[in-house]
Short mmCIF file of N, CA and C in Angstrom, two decimals:
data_model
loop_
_atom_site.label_atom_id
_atom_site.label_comp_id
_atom_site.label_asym_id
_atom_site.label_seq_id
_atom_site.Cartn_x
_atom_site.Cartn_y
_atom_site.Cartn_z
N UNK A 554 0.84 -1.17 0.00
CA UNK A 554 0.00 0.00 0.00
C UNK A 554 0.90 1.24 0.00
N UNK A 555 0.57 1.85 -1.02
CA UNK A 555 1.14 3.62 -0.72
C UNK A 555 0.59 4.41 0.03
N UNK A 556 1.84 5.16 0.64
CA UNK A 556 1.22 6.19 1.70
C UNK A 556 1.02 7.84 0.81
N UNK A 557 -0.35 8.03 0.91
CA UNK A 557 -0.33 9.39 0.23
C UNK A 557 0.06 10.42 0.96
N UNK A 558 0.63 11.55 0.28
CA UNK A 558 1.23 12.75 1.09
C UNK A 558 0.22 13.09 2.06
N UNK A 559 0.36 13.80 3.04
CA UNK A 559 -0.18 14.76 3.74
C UNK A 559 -0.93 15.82 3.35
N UNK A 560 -2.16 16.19 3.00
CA UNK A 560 -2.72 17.39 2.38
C UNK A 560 -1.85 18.78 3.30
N UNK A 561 -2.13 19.88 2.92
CA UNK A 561 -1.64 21.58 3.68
C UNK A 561 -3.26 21.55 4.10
N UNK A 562 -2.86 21.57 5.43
CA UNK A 562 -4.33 21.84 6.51
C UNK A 562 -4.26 23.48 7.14
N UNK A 563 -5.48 23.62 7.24
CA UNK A 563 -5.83 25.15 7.11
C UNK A 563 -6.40 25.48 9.01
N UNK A 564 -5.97 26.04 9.80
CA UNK A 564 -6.35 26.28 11.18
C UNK A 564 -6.48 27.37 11.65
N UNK A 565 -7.53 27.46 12.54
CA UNK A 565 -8.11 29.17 12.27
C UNK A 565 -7.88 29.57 13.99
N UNK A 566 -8.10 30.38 13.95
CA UNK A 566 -8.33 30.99 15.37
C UNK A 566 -8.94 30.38 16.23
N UNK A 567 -8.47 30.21 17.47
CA UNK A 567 -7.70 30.44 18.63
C UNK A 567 -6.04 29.92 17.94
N UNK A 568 -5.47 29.67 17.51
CA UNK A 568 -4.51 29.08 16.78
C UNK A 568 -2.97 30.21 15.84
N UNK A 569 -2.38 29.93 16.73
CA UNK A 569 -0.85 31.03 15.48
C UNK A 569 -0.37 30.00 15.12
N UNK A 570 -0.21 29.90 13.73
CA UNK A 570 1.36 28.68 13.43
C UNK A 570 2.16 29.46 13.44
N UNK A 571 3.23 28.99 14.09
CA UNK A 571 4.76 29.56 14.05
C UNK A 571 5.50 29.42 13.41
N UNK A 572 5.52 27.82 13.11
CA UNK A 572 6.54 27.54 12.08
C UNK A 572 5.20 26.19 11.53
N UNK A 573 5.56 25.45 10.32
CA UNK A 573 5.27 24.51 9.54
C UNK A 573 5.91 24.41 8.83
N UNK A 574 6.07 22.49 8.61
CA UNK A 574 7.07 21.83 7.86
C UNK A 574 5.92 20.75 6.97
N UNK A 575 5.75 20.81 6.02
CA UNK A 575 5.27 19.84 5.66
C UNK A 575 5.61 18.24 4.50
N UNK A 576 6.24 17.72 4.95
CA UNK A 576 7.79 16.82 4.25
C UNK A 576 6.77 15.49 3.75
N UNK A 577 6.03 15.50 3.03
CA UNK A 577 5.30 13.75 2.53
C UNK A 577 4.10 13.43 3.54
N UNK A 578 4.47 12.39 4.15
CA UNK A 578 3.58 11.58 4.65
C UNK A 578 3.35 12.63 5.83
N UNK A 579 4.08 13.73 6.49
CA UNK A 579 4.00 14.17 7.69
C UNK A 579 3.74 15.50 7.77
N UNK A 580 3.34 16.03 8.88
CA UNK A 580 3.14 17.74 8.69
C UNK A 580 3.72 18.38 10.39
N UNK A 581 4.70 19.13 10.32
CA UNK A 581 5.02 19.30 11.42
C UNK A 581 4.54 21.00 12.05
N UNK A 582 4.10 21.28 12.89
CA UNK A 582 3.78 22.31 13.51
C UNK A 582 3.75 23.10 14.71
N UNK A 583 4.51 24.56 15.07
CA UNK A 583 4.27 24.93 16.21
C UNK A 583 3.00 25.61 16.15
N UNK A 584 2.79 25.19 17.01
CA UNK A 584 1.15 26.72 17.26
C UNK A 584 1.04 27.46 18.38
N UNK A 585 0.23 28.34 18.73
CA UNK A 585 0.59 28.79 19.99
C UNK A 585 -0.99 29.55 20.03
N UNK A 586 -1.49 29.66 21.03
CA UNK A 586 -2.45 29.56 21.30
C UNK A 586 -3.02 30.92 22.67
N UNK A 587 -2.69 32.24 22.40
CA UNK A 587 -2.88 33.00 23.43
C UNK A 587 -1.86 33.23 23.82
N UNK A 588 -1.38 33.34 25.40
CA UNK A 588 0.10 33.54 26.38
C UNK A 588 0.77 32.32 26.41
N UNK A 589 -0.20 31.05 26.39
CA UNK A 589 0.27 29.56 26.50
C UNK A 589 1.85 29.69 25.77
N UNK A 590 3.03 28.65 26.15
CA UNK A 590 3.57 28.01 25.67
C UNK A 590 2.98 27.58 24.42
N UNK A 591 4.12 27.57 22.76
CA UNK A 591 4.16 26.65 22.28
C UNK A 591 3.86 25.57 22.33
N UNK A 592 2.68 24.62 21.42
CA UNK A 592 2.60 23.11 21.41
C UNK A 592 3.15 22.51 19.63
N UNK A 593 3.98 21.71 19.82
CA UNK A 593 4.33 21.31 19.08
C UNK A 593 3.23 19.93 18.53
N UNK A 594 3.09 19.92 16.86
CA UNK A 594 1.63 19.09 16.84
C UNK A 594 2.93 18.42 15.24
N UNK A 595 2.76 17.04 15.67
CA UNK A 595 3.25 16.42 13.90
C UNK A 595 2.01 15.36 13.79
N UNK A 596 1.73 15.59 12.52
CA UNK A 596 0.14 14.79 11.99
C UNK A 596 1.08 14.01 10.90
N UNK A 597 0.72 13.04 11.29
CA UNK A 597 1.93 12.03 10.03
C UNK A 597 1.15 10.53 9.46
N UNK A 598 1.31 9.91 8.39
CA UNK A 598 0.37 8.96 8.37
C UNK A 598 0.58 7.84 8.92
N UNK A 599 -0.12 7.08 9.41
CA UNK A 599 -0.43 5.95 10.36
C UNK A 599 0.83 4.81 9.47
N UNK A 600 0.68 4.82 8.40
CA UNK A 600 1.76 4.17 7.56
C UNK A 600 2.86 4.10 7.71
N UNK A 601 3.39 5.49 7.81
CA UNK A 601 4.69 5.97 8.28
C UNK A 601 4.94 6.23 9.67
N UNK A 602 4.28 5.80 10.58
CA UNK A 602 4.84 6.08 11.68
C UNK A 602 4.79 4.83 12.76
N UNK A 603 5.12 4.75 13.98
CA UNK A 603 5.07 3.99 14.66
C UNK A 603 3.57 3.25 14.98
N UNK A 604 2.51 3.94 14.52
CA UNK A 604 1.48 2.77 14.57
C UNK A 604 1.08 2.21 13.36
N UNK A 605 1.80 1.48 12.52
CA UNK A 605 1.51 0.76 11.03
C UNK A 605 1.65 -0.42 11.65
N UNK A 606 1.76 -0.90 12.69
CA UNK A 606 1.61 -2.41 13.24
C UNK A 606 0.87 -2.32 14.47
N UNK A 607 0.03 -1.75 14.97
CA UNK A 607 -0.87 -1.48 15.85
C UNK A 607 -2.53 -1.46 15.60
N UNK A 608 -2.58 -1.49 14.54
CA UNK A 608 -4.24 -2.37 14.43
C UNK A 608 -3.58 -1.52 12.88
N UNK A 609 -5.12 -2.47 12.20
CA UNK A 609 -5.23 -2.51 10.55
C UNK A 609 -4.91 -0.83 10.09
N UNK A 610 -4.50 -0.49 9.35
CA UNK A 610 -4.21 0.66 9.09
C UNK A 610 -4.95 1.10 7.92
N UNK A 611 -5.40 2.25 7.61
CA UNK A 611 -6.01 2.26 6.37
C UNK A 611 -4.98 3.53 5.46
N UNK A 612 -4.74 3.36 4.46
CA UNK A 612 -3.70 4.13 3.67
C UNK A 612 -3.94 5.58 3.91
N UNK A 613 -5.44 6.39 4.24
CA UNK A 613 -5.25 7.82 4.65
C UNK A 613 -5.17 8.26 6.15
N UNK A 614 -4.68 7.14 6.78
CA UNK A 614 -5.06 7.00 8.75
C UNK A 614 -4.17 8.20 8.88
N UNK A 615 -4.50 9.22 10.08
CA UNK A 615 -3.38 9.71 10.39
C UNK A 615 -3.05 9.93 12.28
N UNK A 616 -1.86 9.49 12.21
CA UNK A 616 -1.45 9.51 13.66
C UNK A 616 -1.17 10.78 14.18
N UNK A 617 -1.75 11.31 15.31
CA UNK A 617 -1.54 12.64 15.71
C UNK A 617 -0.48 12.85 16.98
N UNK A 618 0.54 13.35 16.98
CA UNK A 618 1.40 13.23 17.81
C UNK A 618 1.47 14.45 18.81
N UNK A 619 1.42 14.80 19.83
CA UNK A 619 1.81 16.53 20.49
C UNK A 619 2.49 16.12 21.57
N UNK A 620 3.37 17.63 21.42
CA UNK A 620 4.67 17.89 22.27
C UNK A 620 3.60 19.09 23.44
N UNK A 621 2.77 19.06 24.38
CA UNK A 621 2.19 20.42 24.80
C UNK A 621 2.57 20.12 26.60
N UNK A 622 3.76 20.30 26.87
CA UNK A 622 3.92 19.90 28.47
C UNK A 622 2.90 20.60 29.23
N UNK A 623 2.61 22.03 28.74
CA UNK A 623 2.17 23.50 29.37
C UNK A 623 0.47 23.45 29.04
N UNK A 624 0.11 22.26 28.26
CA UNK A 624 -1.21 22.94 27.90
C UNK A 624 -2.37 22.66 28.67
N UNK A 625 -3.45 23.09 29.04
CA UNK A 625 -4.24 22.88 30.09
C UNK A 625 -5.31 21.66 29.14
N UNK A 626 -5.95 20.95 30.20
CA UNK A 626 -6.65 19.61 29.45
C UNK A 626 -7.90 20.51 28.29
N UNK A 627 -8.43 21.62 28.97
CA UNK A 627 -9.33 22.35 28.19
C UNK A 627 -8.81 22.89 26.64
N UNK A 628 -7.76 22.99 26.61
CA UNK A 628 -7.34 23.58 25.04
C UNK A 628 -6.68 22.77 24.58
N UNK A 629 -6.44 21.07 25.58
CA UNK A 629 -6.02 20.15 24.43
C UNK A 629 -7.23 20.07 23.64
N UNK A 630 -8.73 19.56 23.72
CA UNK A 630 -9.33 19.12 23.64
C UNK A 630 -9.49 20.27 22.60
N UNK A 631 -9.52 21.52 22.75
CA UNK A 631 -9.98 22.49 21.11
C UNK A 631 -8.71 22.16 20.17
N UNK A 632 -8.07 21.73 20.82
CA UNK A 632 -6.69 21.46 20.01
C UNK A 632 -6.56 20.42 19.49
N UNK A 633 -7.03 19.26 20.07
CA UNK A 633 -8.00 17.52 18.74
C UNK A 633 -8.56 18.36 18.02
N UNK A 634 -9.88 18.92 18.61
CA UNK A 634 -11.14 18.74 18.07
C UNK A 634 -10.92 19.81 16.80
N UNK A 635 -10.05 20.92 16.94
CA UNK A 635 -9.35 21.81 15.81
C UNK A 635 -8.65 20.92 14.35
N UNK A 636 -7.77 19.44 14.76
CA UNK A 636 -7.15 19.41 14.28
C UNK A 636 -8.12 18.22 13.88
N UNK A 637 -9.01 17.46 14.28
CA UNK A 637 -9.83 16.74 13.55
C UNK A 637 -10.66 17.66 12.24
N UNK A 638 -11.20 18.22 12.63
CA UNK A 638 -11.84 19.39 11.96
C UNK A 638 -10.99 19.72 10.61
N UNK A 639 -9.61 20.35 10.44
CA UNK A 639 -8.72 20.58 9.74
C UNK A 639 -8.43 19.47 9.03
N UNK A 640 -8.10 18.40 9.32
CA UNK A 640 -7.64 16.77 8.58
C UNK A 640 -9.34 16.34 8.04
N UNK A 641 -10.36 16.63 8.41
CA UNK A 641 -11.77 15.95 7.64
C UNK A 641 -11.76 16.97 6.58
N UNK A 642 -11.24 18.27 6.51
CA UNK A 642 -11.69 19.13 5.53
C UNK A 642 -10.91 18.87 4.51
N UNK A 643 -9.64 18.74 4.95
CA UNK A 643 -7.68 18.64 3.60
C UNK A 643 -8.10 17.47 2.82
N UNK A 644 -8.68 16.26 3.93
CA UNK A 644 -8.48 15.12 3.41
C UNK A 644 -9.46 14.69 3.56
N UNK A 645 -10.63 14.59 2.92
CA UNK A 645 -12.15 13.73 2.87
C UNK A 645 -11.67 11.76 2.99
N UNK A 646 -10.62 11.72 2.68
CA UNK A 646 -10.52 10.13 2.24
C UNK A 646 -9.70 9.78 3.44
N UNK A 647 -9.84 10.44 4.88
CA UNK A 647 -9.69 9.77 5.97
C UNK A 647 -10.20 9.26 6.79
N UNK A 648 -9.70 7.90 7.03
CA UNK A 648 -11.01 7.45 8.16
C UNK A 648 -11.01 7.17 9.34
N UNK A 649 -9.58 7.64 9.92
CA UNK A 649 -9.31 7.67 11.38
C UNK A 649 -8.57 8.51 11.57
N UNK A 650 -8.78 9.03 12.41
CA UNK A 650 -7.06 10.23 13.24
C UNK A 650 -7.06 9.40 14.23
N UNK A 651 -5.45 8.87 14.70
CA UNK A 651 -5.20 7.91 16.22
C UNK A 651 -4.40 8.80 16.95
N UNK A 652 -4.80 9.13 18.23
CA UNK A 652 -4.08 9.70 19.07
C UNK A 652 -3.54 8.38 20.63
N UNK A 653 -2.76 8.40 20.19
CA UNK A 653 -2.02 7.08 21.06
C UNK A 653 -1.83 8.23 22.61
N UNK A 654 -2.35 7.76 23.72
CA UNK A 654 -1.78 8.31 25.09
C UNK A 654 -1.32 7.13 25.83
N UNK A 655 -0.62 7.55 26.84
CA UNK A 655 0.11 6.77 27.91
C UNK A 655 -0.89 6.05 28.52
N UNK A 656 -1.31 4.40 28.94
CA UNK A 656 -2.45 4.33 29.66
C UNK A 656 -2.99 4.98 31.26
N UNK A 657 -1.78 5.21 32.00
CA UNK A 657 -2.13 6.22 32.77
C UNK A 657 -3.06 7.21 32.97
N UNK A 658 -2.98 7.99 31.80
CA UNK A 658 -2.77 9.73 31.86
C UNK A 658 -4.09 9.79 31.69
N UNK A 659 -5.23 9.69 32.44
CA UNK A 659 -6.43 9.54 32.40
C UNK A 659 -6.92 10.89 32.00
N UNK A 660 -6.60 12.00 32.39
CA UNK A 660 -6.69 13.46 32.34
C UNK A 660 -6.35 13.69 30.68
N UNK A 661 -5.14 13.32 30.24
CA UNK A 661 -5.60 13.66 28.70
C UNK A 661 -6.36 12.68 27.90
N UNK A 662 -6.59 11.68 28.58
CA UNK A 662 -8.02 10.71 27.52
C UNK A 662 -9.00 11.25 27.79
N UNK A 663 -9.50 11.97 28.93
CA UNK A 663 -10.55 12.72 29.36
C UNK A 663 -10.83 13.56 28.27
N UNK A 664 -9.68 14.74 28.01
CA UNK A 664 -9.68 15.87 27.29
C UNK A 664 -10.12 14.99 25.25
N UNK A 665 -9.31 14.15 25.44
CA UNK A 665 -9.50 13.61 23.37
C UNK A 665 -10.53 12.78 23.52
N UNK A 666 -11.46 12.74 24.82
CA UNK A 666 -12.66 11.94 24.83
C UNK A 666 -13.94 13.04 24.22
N UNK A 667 -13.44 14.42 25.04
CA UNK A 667 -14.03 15.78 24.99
C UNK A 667 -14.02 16.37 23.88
N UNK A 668 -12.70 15.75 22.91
CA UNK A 668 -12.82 16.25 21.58
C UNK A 668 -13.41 15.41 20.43
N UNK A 669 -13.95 14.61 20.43
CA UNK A 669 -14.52 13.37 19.87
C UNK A 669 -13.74 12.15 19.63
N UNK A 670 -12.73 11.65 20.53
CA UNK A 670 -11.65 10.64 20.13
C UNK A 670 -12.86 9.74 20.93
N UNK A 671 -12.71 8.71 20.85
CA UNK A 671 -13.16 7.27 21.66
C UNK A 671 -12.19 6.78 22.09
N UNK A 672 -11.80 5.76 23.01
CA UNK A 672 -10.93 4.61 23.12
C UNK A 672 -11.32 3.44 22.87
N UNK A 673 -10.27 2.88 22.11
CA UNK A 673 -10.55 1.48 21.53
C UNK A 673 -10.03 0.15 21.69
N UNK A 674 -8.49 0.40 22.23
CA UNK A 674 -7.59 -0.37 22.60
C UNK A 674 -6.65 -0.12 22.61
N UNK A 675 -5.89 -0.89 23.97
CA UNK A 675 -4.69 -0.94 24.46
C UNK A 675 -3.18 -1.68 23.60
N UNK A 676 -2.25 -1.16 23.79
CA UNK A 676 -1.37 -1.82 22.95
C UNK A 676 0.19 -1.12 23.39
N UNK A 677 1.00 -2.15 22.84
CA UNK A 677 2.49 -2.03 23.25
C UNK A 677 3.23 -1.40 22.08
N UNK A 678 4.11 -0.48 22.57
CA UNK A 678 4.52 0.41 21.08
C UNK A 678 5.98 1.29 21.73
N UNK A 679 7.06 0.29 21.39
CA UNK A 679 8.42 0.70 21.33
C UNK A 679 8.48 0.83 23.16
N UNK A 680 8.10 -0.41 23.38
CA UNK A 680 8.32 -0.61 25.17
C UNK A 680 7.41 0.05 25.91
N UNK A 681 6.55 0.47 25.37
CA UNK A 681 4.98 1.66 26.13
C UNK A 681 3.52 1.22 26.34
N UNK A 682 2.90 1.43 27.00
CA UNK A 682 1.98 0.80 26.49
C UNK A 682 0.91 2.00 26.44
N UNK A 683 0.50 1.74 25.87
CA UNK A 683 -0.61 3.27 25.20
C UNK A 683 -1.85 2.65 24.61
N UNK A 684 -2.73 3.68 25.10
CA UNK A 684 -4.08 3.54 25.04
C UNK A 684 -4.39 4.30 23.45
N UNK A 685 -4.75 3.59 22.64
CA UNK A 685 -5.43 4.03 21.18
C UNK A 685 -6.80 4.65 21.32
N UNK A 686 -6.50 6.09 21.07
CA UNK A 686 -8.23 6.71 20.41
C UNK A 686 -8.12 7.05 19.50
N UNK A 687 -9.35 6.81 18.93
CA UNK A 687 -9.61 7.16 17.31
C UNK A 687 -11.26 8.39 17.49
N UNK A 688 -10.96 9.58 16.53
CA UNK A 688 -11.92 9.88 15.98
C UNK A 688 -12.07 9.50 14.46
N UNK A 689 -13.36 9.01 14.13
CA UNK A 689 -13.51 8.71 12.70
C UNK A 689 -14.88 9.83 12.19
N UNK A 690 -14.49 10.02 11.28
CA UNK A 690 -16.23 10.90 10.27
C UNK A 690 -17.65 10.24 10.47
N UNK A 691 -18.43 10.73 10.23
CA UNK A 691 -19.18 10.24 10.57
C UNK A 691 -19.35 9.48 9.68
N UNK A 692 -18.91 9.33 8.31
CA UNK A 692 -19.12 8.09 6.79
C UNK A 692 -19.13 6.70 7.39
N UNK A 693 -17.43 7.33 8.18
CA UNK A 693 -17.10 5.62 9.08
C UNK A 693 -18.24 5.19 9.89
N UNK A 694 -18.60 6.27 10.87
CA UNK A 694 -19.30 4.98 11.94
C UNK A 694 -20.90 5.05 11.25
N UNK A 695 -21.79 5.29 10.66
CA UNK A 695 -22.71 5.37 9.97
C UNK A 695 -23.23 3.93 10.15
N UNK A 696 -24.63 3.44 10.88
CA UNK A 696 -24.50 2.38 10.50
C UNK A 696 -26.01 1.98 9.26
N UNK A 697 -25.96 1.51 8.56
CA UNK A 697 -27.05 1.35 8.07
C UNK A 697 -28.24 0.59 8.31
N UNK A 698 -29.36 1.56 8.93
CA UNK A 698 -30.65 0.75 9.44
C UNK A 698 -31.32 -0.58 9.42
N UNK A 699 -31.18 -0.52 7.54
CA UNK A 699 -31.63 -1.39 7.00
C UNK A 699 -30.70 -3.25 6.79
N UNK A 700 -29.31 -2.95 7.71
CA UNK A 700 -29.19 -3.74 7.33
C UNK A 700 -29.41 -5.04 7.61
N UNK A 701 -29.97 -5.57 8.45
CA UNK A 701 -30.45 -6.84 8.85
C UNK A 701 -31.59 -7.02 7.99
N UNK A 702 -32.50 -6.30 7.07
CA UNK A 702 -33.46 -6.64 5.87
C UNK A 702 -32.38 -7.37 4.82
N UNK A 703 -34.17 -7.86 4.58
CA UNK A 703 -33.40 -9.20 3.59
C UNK A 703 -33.72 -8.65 1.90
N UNK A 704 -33.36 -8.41 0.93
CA UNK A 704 -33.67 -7.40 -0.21
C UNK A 704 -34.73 -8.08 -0.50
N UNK A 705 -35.75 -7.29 -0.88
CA UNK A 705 -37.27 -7.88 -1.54
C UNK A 705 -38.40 -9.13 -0.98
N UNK A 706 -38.05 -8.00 0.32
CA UNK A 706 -38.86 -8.83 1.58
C UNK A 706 -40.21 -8.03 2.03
#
């Protein structure tokens, strides 16, 4: 399977980019957000990064990574829910964003629960073990009513 580039994602206010790198499969970004500290955000595809052996991958998945030591759980959560928002618009042909957290850190699954992530499962990844959430579009979870009818019943 080929990994398609990274679309140029567009992010609006509450939001400064500082810097952006955008190199293939990956998109790297500072943003800054008010007085806050810098959060460093790389959106890279699930292909290319450390979760391409962590459940089925689909060729537009993208793994969301942040550097935000300083950020309060309330503006992580505009800060998914921003960057979900931004990746459904660049890229219509995605069907998961995975934000991998520490299983611990209950406080930021709280916050990417707040931004529409779910949790789905647990898993081991370069000696860690981290809790997988996924937000998907709504295309993905859609389920169809009809489908337990039998056609021309």
């Amino acid at each position: 399977m080929t990994t398609p580039r990274m679309p140029a994602l567009t992010l609006r206010d509450p939001w400064i980019v500082l810097d952006h790198d955008c190199s293939g499969a990956a998109i790297r970004m500072r943003l800054q957000m008010g007085a806050q500290g810098p959060v460093d955000v790389t959106l890279q595809r699930s292909l290319a990064s450390v979760m391409r052996d962590s459940y089925p991958v689909g060729a537009h998945d993208v793994h969301v990574v942040l550097d935000a030591p300083q950020i309060e759980d309330s503006d992580l959560a505009t800060l998914l829910r921003d960057l979900v928002g931004a990746v459904e618009t660049a890229d219509p042909a995605c069907r998961r964003l995975v934000y991998a957290v520490p299983v611990a850190d209950l406080a930021v699954m709280a916050a990417a629960e707040r931004a529409g992530f779910r949790f789905v499962v647990d898993v081991d990844v370069d000696g860690e073990e981290l809790a997988l959430l996924v937000a998907e579009p709504d295309w993905v979870t859609k389920v169809d009513s009809e489908l337990e009818q039998v056609p021309g019943t």
